Short mmCIF file of C-alpha atoms in Angstrom, two decimals:
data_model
loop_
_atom_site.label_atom_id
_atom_site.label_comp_id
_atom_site.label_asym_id
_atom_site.label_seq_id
_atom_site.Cartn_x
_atom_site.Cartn_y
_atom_site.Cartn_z
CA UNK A 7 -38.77 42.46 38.41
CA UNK A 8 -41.31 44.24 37.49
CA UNK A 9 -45.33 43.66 38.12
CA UNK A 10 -46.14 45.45 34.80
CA UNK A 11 -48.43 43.12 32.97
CA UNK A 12 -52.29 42.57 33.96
CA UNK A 13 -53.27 38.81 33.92
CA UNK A 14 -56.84 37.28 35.35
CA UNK A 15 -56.74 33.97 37.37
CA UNK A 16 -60.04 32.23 35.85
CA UNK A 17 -62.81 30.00 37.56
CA UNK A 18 -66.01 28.71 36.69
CA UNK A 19 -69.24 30.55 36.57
CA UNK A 20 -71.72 28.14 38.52
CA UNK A 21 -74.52 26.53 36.15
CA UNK A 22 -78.26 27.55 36.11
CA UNK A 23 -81.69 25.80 35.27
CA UNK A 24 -83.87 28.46 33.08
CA UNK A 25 -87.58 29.23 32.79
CA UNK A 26 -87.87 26.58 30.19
CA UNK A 27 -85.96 23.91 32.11
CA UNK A 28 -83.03 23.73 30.62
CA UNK A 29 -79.75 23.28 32.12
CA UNK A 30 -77.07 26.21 31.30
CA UNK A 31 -73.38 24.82 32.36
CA UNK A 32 -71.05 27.37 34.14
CA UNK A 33 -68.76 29.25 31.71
CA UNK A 34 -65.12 29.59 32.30
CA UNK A 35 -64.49 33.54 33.03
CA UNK A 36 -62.34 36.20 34.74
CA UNK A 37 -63.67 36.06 38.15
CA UNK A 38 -61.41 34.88 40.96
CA UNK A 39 -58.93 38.03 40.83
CA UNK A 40 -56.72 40.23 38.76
CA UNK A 41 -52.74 40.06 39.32
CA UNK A 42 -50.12 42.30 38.11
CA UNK A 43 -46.98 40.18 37.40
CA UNK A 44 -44.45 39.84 35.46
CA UNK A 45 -44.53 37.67 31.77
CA UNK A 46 -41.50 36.27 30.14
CA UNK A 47 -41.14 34.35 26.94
CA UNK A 48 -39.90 30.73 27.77
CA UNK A 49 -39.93 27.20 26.22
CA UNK A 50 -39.50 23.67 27.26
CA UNK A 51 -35.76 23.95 26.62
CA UNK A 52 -35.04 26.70 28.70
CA UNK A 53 -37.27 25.10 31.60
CA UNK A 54 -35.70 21.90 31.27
CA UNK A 55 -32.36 23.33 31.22
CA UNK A 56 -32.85 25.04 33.87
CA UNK A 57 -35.29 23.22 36.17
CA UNK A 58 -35.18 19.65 34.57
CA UNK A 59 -38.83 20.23 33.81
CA UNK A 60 -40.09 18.68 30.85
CA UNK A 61 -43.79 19.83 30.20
CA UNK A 62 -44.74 22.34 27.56
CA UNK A 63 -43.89 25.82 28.61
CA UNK A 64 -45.03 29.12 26.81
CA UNK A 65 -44.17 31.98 29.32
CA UNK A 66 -42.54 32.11 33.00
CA UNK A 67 -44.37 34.46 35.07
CA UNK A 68 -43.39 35.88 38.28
CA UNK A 69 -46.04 37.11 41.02
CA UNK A 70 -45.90 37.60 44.65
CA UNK A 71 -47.07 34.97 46.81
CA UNK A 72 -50.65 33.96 46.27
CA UNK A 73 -52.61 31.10 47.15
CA UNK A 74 -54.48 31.02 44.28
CA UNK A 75 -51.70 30.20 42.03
CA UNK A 76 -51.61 26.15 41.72
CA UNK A 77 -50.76 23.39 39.22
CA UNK A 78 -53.84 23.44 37.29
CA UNK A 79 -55.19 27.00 37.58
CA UNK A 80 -56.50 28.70 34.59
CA UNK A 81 -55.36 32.18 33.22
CA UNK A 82 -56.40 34.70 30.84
CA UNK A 83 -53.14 36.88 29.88
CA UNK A 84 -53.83 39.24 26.22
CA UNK A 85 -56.48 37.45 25.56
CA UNK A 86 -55.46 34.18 25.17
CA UNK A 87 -56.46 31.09 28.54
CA UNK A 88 -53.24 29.64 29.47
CA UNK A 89 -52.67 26.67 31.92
CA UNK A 90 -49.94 26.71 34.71
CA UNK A 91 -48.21 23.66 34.83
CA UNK A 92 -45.46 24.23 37.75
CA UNK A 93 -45.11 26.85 40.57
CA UNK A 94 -41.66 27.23 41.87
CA UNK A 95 -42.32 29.07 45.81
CA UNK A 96 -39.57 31.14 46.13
CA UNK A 97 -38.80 32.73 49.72
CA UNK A 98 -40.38 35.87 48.37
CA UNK A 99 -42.07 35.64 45.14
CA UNK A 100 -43.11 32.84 42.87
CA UNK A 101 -42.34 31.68 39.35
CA UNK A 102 -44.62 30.09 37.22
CA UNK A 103 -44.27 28.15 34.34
CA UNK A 104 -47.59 28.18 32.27
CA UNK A 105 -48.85 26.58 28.88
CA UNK A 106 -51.36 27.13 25.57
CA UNK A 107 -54.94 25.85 27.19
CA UNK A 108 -55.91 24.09 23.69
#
């Protein structure tokens, strides 16, 4: 495989009170880390053919082991916030099956 492709695991910018009292929620931005991985096309077809999973699936990345990749996490990959919705912890690597974040 190859760790070609630049993607940004995403958190939340904490929320702030200004001068005028007004309360500012966090934004959702880049700011937990930057992973180089590798991004395949996929689709709920292939995923359930192959895992029996049956969510929505845009692309299958694989990454090296990282404890910031969860069920849940955000991701920014071209541009465009993505959702992971399974991780698959392989002995060395893991796969990740991630969705549209509409």
């Amino acid at each position: 495989m190859f760790y070609d492709k630049p993607i940004e695991i995403l958190g939340k910018t904490e929320g702030y009170l200004d001068d005028a009292g007004i309360w500012h929620p966090g934004q959702e931005e880049g700011i937990k880390k930057r992973l180089m991985v590798d991004v395949q096309p996929y689709s709920k077809e292939l995923a359930y053919r192959d895992y029996g999973f049956t969510e929505e699936v845009t692309y299958r990345i694989f990454s090296d082991v990282d404890n910031l990749i969860q069920v849940g996490t955000k991701i920014s990959y071209r541009g465009k916030r993505f959702i992971i919705n399974k991780v698959i912890d392989w002995d060395d690597h893991l796969e990740w099956m991630v969705k549209d974040n509409v």
